[in-house]
XYZ file of C-alpha atoms in Angstrom:
584
model
C 0.000 0.000 0.000
C 2.853 2.342 0.853
C 4.471 1.858 -2.576
C 1.119 2.437 -4.268
C 0.541 5.675 -2.369
C 4.055 6.851 -3.188
C 3.443 6.093 -6.870
C 0.145 8.008 -6.818
C 1.683 11.047 -5.116
C 4.656 10.875 -7.485
C 2.248 10.807 -10.439
C 0.272 13.766 -9.070
C 3.526 15.665 -8.474
C 4.745 14.992 -12.026
C 1.390 16.058 -13.484
C 1.458 19.236 -11.386
C 5.016 19.994 -12.465
C 4.036 19.358 -16.083
C 1.129 21.798 -15.797
C 3.403 24.358 -14.134
C 6.087 23.965 -16.846
C 3.424 24.237 -19.581
C 2.059 27.370 -17.949
C 5.541 28.876 -17.699
C 6.180 28.017 -21.345
C 2.888 29.666 -22.282
C 3.826 32.807 -20.369
C 7.502 33.076 -21.329
C 7.772 31.418 -24.747
C 4.441 31.030 -26.545
C 2.040 33.885 -25.669
C 4.503 36.532 -24.558
C 3.055 39.150 -26.897
C -0.606 38.156 -26.842
C -1.601 36.545 -23.555
C -5.240 35.652 -22.843
C -8.340 36.909 -24.668
C -7.288 40.474 -23.800
C -4.095 40.200 -25.958
C -1.820 41.342 -23.101
C 1.816 41.859 -24.135
C 3.658 40.260 -21.203
C 7.050 41.581 -22.306
C 5.794 45.151 -22.309
C 3.980 44.675 -19.001
C 7.129 43.278 -17.405
C 9.252 46.141 -18.700
C 6.656 48.676 -17.563
C 6.888 47.393 -13.977
C 10.632 48.016 -13.976
C 10.492 51.617 -15.159
C 8.951 54.973 -14.487
C 8.215 56.959 -17.631
C 6.509 60.099 -18.839
C 5.323 60.373 -22.448
C 6.330 63.638 -24.124
C 4.862 62.844 -27.551
C 2.669 59.819 -28.389
C 4.280 59.609 -31.821
C 1.075 60.027 -33.847
C 1.168 62.381 -36.821
C -0.104 65.939 -36.564
C -2.476 68.320 -38.339
C -1.340 71.768 -39.422
C -3.292 74.728 -40.780
C -2.598 76.039 -44.279
C 0.257 78.256 -43.024
C 1.960 75.423 -41.127
C 0.695 76.260 -37.615
C -0.291 73.259 -35.437
C -4.020 72.543 -35.224
C -4.115 69.276 -33.292
C -1.518 70.042 -30.627
C 0.373 72.708 -28.735
C 3.767 72.414 -27.048
C 3.898 73.785 -23.517
C 6.822 74.124 -21.042
C 6.436 71.682 -18.126
C 8.429 70.634 -15.073
C 8.809 66.875 -14.620
C 9.712 65.478 -11.199
C 10.604 61.780 -10.787
C 9.507 59.940 -7.601
C 13.016 58.846 -6.593
C 13.680 62.478 -5.583
C 11.935 61.745 -2.265
C 14.681 59.229 -1.503
C 17.519 61.645 -2.273
C 18.820 64.936 -0.912
C 17.907 67.361 -3.694
C 17.813 71.207 -3.654
C 14.024 71.593 -3.766
C 14.309 75.217 -2.639
C 16.265 76.176 -5.776
C 13.690 74.532 -8.080
C 10.833 76.187 -6.183
C 12.493 79.572 -6.518
C 13.061 79.054 -10.260
C 9.371 78.368 -10.964
C 7.927 80.803 -8.420
C 6.286 78.538 -5.825
C 7.135 77.623 -2.211
C 9.393 74.697 -1.345
C 6.672 73.085 0.780
C 4.206 73.278 -2.098
C 6.737 71.692 -4.429
C 7.522 68.824 -2.018
C 3.813 68.292 -1.343
C 3.231 67.968 -5.087
C 5.586 65.009 -5.309
C 4.144 63.471 -2.147
C 4.310 59.703 -2.188
C 3.631 59.352 -5.925
C 5.115 56.315 -7.627
C 4.855 57.985 -11.028
C 6.548 61.081 -12.502
C 4.736 64.307 -11.578
C 4.135 67.033 -14.176
C 3.801 70.704 -13.288
C 2.774 73.235 -15.907
C 0.791 72.935 -19.102
C -2.411 73.680 -17.203
C -3.548 75.954 -14.405
C -2.565 76.647 -11.707
C 1.004 76.042 -12.864
C 1.875 77.803 -16.106
C 5.603 77.807 -16.790
C 7.487 80.150 -19.094
C 10.423 79.257 -21.320
C 12.694 81.376 -19.098
C 11.644 79.363 -16.041
C 12.274 76.188 -18.023
C 15.827 77.339 -18.791
C 16.492 78.237 -15.122
C 15.449 74.762 -13.942
C 17.594 72.944 -16.507
C 20.670 75.027 -15.611
C 20.468 73.536 -12.091
C 21.226 70.095 -13.617
C 19.440 68.121 -10.899
C 18.946 64.397 -11.689
C 15.220 63.600 -11.814
C 14.241 67.261 -12.317
C 13.663 68.061 -15.987
C 11.915 70.950 -17.678
C 10.990 70.630 -21.341
C 8.191 71.186 -23.820
C 5.442 68.587 -23.843
C 2.710 68.046 -26.408
C -0.916 68.620 -25.392
C -4.262 68.665 -27.152
C -5.053 72.388 -27.382
C -7.922 73.849 -25.411
C -10.136 74.803 -27.053
C -9.549 72.382 -29.925
C -10.816 74.077 -33.078
C -12.329 72.139 -36.026
C -12.698 69.176 -33.681
C -15.148 67.152 -35.767
C -13.307 67.841 -39.037
C -10.004 66.658 -37.525
C -11.804 63.726 -35.908
C -11.358 61.385 -32.968
C -8.851 58.683 -31.995
C -9.111 55.664 -29.732
C -6.578 53.309 -28.152
C -8.715 50.322 -29.155
C -6.492 47.296 -29.797
C -9.352 45.354 -31.407
C -9.989 48.104 -33.987
C -6.266 48.205 -34.785
C -6.177 44.444 -35.260
C -9.246 44.413 -37.515
C -7.956 47.303 -39.618
C -4.304 46.299 -39.977
C -4.532 42.489 -39.603
C -1.166 40.968 -38.608
C 0.805 44.205 -38.234
C 2.018 44.694 -34.660
C 1.762 47.948 -32.713
C 2.950 49.028 -29.263
C 0.382 48.988 -26.459
C -1.736 52.140 -26.358
C -1.307 52.953 -30.065
C -4.045 55.358 -31.158
C -6.256 54.639 -34.183
C -8.423 57.192 -36.016
C -12.162 56.532 -35.772
C -13.653 59.646 -37.407
C -12.831 62.682 -39.539
C -9.368 63.271 -40.968
C -7.921 61.122 -38.180
C -9.802 58.209 -39.768
C -9.131 58.925 -43.442
C -5.399 59.594 -42.916
C -4.922 57.003 -40.165
C -2.476 54.852 -42.118
C -0.103 57.813 -42.427
C -0.632 59.130 -38.902
C 0.128 55.879 -37.058
C 3.094 56.464 -34.762
C 6.517 54.849 -35.060
C 6.779 54.981 -31.255
C 6.555 57.395 -28.352
C 9.022 60.058 -27.253
C 9.471 59.627 -23.515
C 11.618 60.103 -20.438
C 12.487 56.765 -18.811
C 13.906 55.870 -15.415
C 14.541 52.223 -14.411
C 13.682 51.071 -10.880
C 14.000 47.923 -8.774
C 11.139 46.165 -6.984
C 11.076 48.783 -4.210
C 11.197 51.783 -6.564
C 14.889 52.438 -6.013
C 17.379 53.214 -8.808
C 18.303 50.174 -10.892
C 20.992 51.661 -13.150
C 21.863 54.861 -11.291
C 19.858 58.085 -11.146
C 20.106 59.145 -14.812
C 16.831 59.732 -16.651
C 17.039 58.684 -20.305
C 15.265 60.360 -23.247
C 13.939 57.827 -25.732
C 12.443 58.548 -29.156
C 11.911 56.710 -32.478
C 14.995 56.668 -34.703
C 13.089 57.315 -37.952
C 13.806 60.944 -39.012
C 10.774 61.024 -41.371
C 8.059 60.337 -38.792
C 5.655 61.428 -37.432
C 4.196 63.059 -40.541
C 2.289 66.326 -40.731
C -1.057 66.563 -42.535
C -1.294 70.086 -43.980
C -4.959 71.054 -43.979
C -6.693 73.895 -45.827
C -7.926 75.444 -42.557
C -7.026 79.073 -41.876
C -6.655 79.325 -38.088
C -7.774 82.970 -38.072
C -11.053 82.228 -39.865
C -11.584 79.014 -37.880
C -11.194 80.849 -34.565
C -13.609 83.555 -35.748
C -16.217 81.006 -36.851
C -15.985 79.030 -33.588
C -16.355 82.152 -31.464
C -19.275 83.514 -33.482
C -21.114 80.169 -33.471
C -20.936 80.173 -29.675
C -21.803 83.861 -29.388
C -24.983 83.350 -31.418
C -26.055 80.267 -29.473
C -25.708 77.550 -32.127
C -26.368 74.392 -30.133
C -26.862 72.186 -33.185
C -25.648 73.290 -36.596
C -22.563 75.177 -37.676
C -20.603 77.039 -40.313
C -18.771 76.199 -43.550
C -16.416 78.688 -45.222
C -14.873 77.891 -48.634
C -12.193 79.660 -50.635
C -13.937 80.108 -54.010
C -10.743 80.131 -56.080
C -9.286 76.887 -54.669
C -12.473 75.295 -53.271
C -10.593 74.693 -50.017
C -12.299 74.545 -46.611
C -11.058 77.608 -44.730
C -13.239 76.987 -41.665
C -15.715 74.341 -40.566
C -17.594 74.449 -37.266
C -20.005 71.800 -36.017
C -22.172 71.884 -32.928
C -22.736 70.305 -30.452
C -19.069 70.375 -29.446
C -17.108 67.171 -28.984
C -17.203 65.880 -25.428
C -13.704 64.428 -25.305
C -14.366 62.530 -22.061
C -17.411 60.796 -23.548
C -17.451 61.574 -27.304
C -20.303 59.218 -28.222
C -22.636 60.242 -25.414
C -24.399 62.746 -27.698
C -24.161 64.046 -31.276
C -20.934 65.934 -30.572
C -18.882 63.258 -32.327
C -20.757 63.877 -35.609
C -19.767 66.589 -38.054
C -23.147 68.200 -38.769
C -21.664 70.004 -41.775
C -21.233 66.615 -43.480
C -24.624 65.165 -42.503
C -27.930 65.231 -44.410
C -30.196 68.097 -43.399
C -33.553 69.435 -44.671
C -32.690 72.579 -46.688
C -36.012 74.366 -47.102
C -35.917 77.362 -49.471
C -32.166 77.090 -50.128
C -33.201 74.339 -52.579
C -35.187 76.874 -54.631
C -31.831 77.755 -56.215
C -31.939 74.356 -57.954
C -35.499 74.922 -59.216
C -34.500 78.395 -60.410
C -31.560 76.975 -62.411
C -33.774 74.389 -64.098
C -36.567 76.898 -64.789
C -34.121 79.402 -66.300
C -32.831 76.729 -68.685
C -36.132 75.091 -69.572
C -38.979 77.504 -68.805
C -40.501 80.575 -70.437
C -40.279 82.970 -67.496
C -40.165 86.368 -69.170
C -43.341 88.355 -68.423
C -44.812 85.545 -66.349
C -46.546 86.352 -63.035
C -47.160 84.113 -60.005
C -49.884 84.310 -57.361
C -47.886 84.580 -54.139
C -50.944 85.288 -52.007
C -51.658 81.555 -51.792
C -50.005 78.495 -50.277
C -48.799 75.658 -52.489
C -52.141 73.866 -52.006
C -54.068 76.903 -53.296
C -55.485 78.111 -49.977
C -54.959 81.771 -48.950
C -51.599 82.465 -47.295
C -52.435 84.904 -44.506
C -48.902 84.840 -43.070
C -46.906 85.366 -46.275
C -49.242 87.223 -48.658
C -46.854 88.717 -51.229
C -49.503 89.329 -53.874
C -48.632 88.839 -57.538
C -44.907 88.639 -58.308
C -42.682 87.995 -61.301
C -40.004 85.295 -61.204
C -37.185 87.536 -59.943
C -39.270 88.981 -57.111
C -40.545 85.493 -56.247
C -36.957 84.330 -55.714
C -35.987 87.416 -53.693
C -39.000 87.037 -51.405
C -38.836 83.222 -51.421
C -42.418 82.617 -52.610
C -43.304 78.958 -51.996
C -46.181 78.932 -54.498
C -43.930 79.996 -57.394
C -41.326 77.298 -56.853
C -43.787 74.540 -56.044
C -45.630 75.268 -59.299
C -42.397 75.438 -61.289
C -41.221 72.130 -59.778
C -44.507 70.476 -60.800
C -44.143 71.801 -64.346
C -40.561 70.554 -64.567
C -41.608 67.167 -63.186
C -44.396 66.864 -65.734
C -41.933 67.500 -68.559
C -39.294 65.132 -67.128
C -39.406 63.537 -63.625
C -35.582 63.491 -63.547
C -35.136 67.260 -63.897
C -34.881 68.200 -60.219
C -32.341 65.459 -59.577
C -30.425 66.423 -62.714
C -30.042 70.056 -61.652
C -29.359 69.181 -58.014
C -26.437 67.111 -59.290
C -25.279 69.921 -61.589
C -25.146 72.190 -58.545
C -23.293 69.538 -56.460
C -26.116 68.876 -53.967
C -26.443 65.123 -54.598
C -23.688 62.586 -54.127
C -20.637 63.733 -52.169
C -18.390 66.753 -52.793
C -15.273 65.967 -50.733
C -11.957 65.253 -52.478
C -11.514 61.664 -53.574
C -9.128 59.846 -55.884
C -6.049 57.629 -55.991
C -3.486 57.787 -53.186
C -0.643 55.238 -53.341
C -2.287 51.775 -53.154
C -5.772 53.171 -52.390
C -7.884 53.801 -55.507
C -10.833 55.593 -53.905
C -9.270 57.554 -51.079
C -11.755 60.006 -49.491
C -10.630 63.003 -47.461
C -14.067 63.324 -45.814
C -15.013 59.728 -44.916
C -18.020 60.745 -42.797
C -19.718 62.769 -45.561
C -23.319 61.830 -46.392
C -24.724 61.823 -49.914
C -27.395 64.367 -50.752
C -30.672 63.355 -52.424
C -33.926 64.729 -53.833
C -36.198 61.651 -53.856
C -36.088 58.270 -52.148
C -38.241 56.373 -54.659
C -39.310 56.405 -58.306
C -42.913 56.722 -57.143
C -42.182 59.971 -55.278
C -40.249 61.289 -58.265
C -43.304 60.973 -60.520
C -45.878 62.358 -58.057
C -46.672 66.058 -58.787
C -47.539 66.808 -55.161
C -44.212 65.415 -53.976
C -42.500 67.405 -56.726
C -44.139 70.578 -55.401
C -42.958 69.900 -51.856
C -39.479 69.032 -53.119
C -39.370 72.307 -55.052
C -39.399 74.205 -51.754
C -36.784 71.908 -50.159
C -39.152 69.742 -48.111
C -40.439 66.137 -48.289
C -37.464 63.819 -49.004
C -34.904 66.461 -50.020
C -31.711 66.175 -47.963
C -28.413 68.019 -48.474
C -25.238 68.572 -46.490
C -24.141 72.096 -45.510
C -20.772 71.529 -47.187
C -22.542 70.705 -50.472
C -24.651 73.878 -50.150
C -21.458 75.918 -49.679
C -20.060 74.192 -52.751
C -23.214 75.070 -54.731
C -22.619 78.746 -53.942
C -18.985 78.405 -55.019
C -20.031 76.718 -58.296
C -22.418 79.584 -59.082
C -19.858 82.243 -58.129
C -17.248 80.605 -60.422
C -19.637 80.622 -63.362
C -20.464 76.905 -63.321
C -16.985 75.480 -62.609
C -17.700 72.444 -60.393
C -14.819 71.245 -58.206
C -14.249 68.833 -55.338
C -13.960 70.340 -51.865
C -10.510 69.935 -50.302
C -9.701 69.690 -46.596
C -6.038 68.687 -47.041
C -3.413 69.890 -49.522
C -0.458 67.634 -48.678
C 1.157 65.047 -46.423
C 4.634 66.072 -45.279
C 7.412 64.105 -43.660
C 8.785 65.283 -40.318
C 11.659 67.042 -42.134
C 9.217 69.103 -44.245
C 9.599 67.248 -47.546
C 6.396 66.241 -49.320
C 5.140 62.660 -49.227
C 1.964 63.293 -51.260
C -0.111 66.182 -52.577
C -3.777 66.668 -53.420
C -4.352 68.709 -56.553
C -7.648 70.418 -57.379
C -10.081 68.054 -59.134
C -13.280 68.520 -61.087
C -16.446 67.047 -59.633
C -18.046 64.382 -61.831
C -21.320 64.989 -63.657
C -22.621 67.915 -65.680
C -22.784 71.482 -64.489
C -24.740 74.639 -65.254
C -23.749 76.891 -68.151
C -21.912 80.188 -67.538
C -25.070 82.014 -68.717
C -27.256 80.183 -66.172
C -24.657 80.866 -63.477
C -24.732 84.580 -64.359
C -28.538 84.647 -64.048
C -28.384 82.863 -60.698
C -25.757 85.351 -59.486
C -28.194 88.165 -60.260
C -31.055 86.385 -58.444
C -28.917 85.704 -55.375
C -27.866 89.346 -55.228
C -31.521 90.419 -55.510
C -32.250 88.478 -52.322
C -30.105 91.086 -50.541
C -30.886 94.253 -52.532
C -34.651 93.868 -53.074
C -36.653 96.012 -50.657
C -38.538 92.939 -49.415
C -35.787 90.361 -50.023
C -35.103 87.769 -47.331
C -31.425 88.839 -47.155
C -31.897 92.548 -46.426
C -29.793 92.106 -43.287
C -26.697 92.089 -45.483
C -27.297 95.287 -47.478
C -24.804 97.479 -45.652
C -21.987 95.048 -44.915
C -18.390 96.008 -45.793
C -18.412 93.295 -48.476
C -21.327 92.845 -50.897
C -23.233 89.598 -50.341
C -25.316 87.382 -52.641
C -27.180 84.419 -51.217
C -30.322 82.518 -50.292
C -32.163 82.005 -47.027
C -34.014 78.877 -45.978
C -36.373 77.814 -43.199
C -37.254 74.125 -43.278
C -39.962 72.336 -41.297
C -38.461 69.240 -39.672
C -41.664 67.483 -38.582
C -40.201 67.271 -35.066
C -42.014 69.043 -32.214
C -40.925 70.396 -28.880
C -44.144 70.737 -26.944
C -46.592 72.307 -29.396
C -43.878 74.058 -31.420
C -42.522 72.487 -34.590
C -38.751 72.705 -34.915
C -37.072 74.212 -37.998
C -33.713 74.284 -39.754
C -32.648 77.862 -40.454
C -30.123 78.608 -43.207
C -28.351 81.372 -45.005
C -25.993 80.404 -47.799
C -24.134 82.841 -49.993
C -20.886 84.234 -51.323
C -18.986 87.536 -51.215
C -17.813 89.987 -52.398
C -20.425 89.846 -55.154
C -18.304 91.693 -57.764
C -15.156 89.601 -57.164
C -16.169 86.441 -55.262
C -13.618 85.081 -52.778
C -15.657 83.299 -50.114
C -18.649 80.947 -50.045
C -20.302 80.790 -46.631
C -23.086 78.723 -45.068
C -24.518 79.226 -41.584
C -27.176 76.821 -40.319
C -29.044 76.404 -37.044
C -30.795 73.037 -36.740
C -33.901 72.093 -34.791
C -34.979 75.504 -33.454
C -38.403 77.098 -33.012
C -39.768 79.199 -35.863
C -39.654 82.391 -33.779
C -36.029 82.016 -32.635
C -32.613 80.773 -33.699
C -32.123 82.801 -36.898
C -28.683 82.845 -38.531
C -28.713 86.279 -40.189
C -26.757 87.948 -37.394
C -24.270 85.082 -37.343
C -23.716 85.294 -41.104
C -23.428 89.088 -40.881
C -20.856 88.993 -38.060
C -18.810 86.414 -39.945
C -18.648 88.617 -43.042
C -17.622 91.604 -40.912
C -14.998 89.529 -39.068
C -13.508 88.168 -42.277
C -13.258 91.724 -43.606
C -11.367 92.838 -40.476
C -8.958 89.898 -40.740
C -8.277 90.772 -44.390
C -7.436 94.367 -43.455
C -4.798 93.161 -40.994
C -2.931 91.213 -43.676
């Protein structure tokens, strides 16, 4: 019995040792880089426990404005204090004097932290470059002052630039077998998403200090600076944004209480986005908690009377409008319009005063002649499909700069397209008509250029770290037909009449420092807050009228009919742009 028991215990011991050896092999030889269902990198985790580090730059590429100024980051002087200082005799009083705080406050800041402490970058500690130089002249091990990269506050053009996430699963799905360091950021929206492959970091820039199990120095008290060896990375994405105009647009959107909506400003000559503002703002702590993560300027919206520009273009080409009069005392269904009784108007006056009856009737006539007409002219004016730059980029055939951009549309079904009542509603920008604000801005630019239809650019080039160009994005024509120069000239006149006519809907802009041409719009959304229906309020135009340089759209979404207008916003933007130009 004794021998049998010994054999059993020996067998159990051998099995246990086998399991232990197998487990050790799994940990140290087989799954060292991808342990468990969570894909834990054991080598990195082990190294992390033996060092204290502070990341100076995460290594991801950056976004610049059109003049080369940083958009996605700012570098700020900071003071970095390593925990081992508490175990050494260091001249804290000299450091405190250099940065202008008390010695006790400085020592309290370090406390019993087991991680490097950062002072500066944010209130209440704001360091200057002179203070940074004073600290570094002291040459105290574990006390380092340098510039560190931060996300700027406020971050302008947040939705256009987009969001990132340190989601290992997304990285794995997107880049298959390629390996990345733990914590690598991946773009999930905006330009961060479309240019992600170029922006991915080659590694972090960091300060590293090695410690033993009790936090003491392992290789002496020197702090090492570590950065990727590749001199070409990280890259810079040079956007078309003008920081001056972007700052103006952000401030004015907030001043005028835009809670949902925004602004698009295009350079008419280049068709570049100079400014793009979307509200609600991004909540960076919880970006998907509300609509702040969406760029409203790239999403389908109900345009209302802005769409009458399309009907006008088609009617000018196909209709006999000279000498014709329209009954603008009635609604589109023929009943008396007690709220907007404009009497009898000709075509030009109908456009200036935005008469629904005129454009509903014209849309029905166009539909009767050819059900495809409204869609045809919406496409000619860039309102359907997408307008963002797309084309070949290295191995990608259909690279899109604006990956989150919706397609515009006029009808959802063939049945709606052939129904005269639906055509009438579509003619005034209601029913199933949906457009993006960026496409409306592009429509104004197309008209101002005399029918020249181009793609909208948000980025002009990708540059290596040393400033040399990796890739460029040349201007490109937008596919599909366009309006003739003669039709564009007639539309220019109509859009100017909106401002100059004594009862035009754009009278607000008569006395601005730059002459404006444009079209207003108020769309019923079918959504109610209490008993009040909510509306989308627009003004889209270009300026100066005689020598067009800017196309501008301001839109306030989901507001009551008696509040939330955008005329003052549009007006203040034009004035602000004029002031910025004078400073050049």
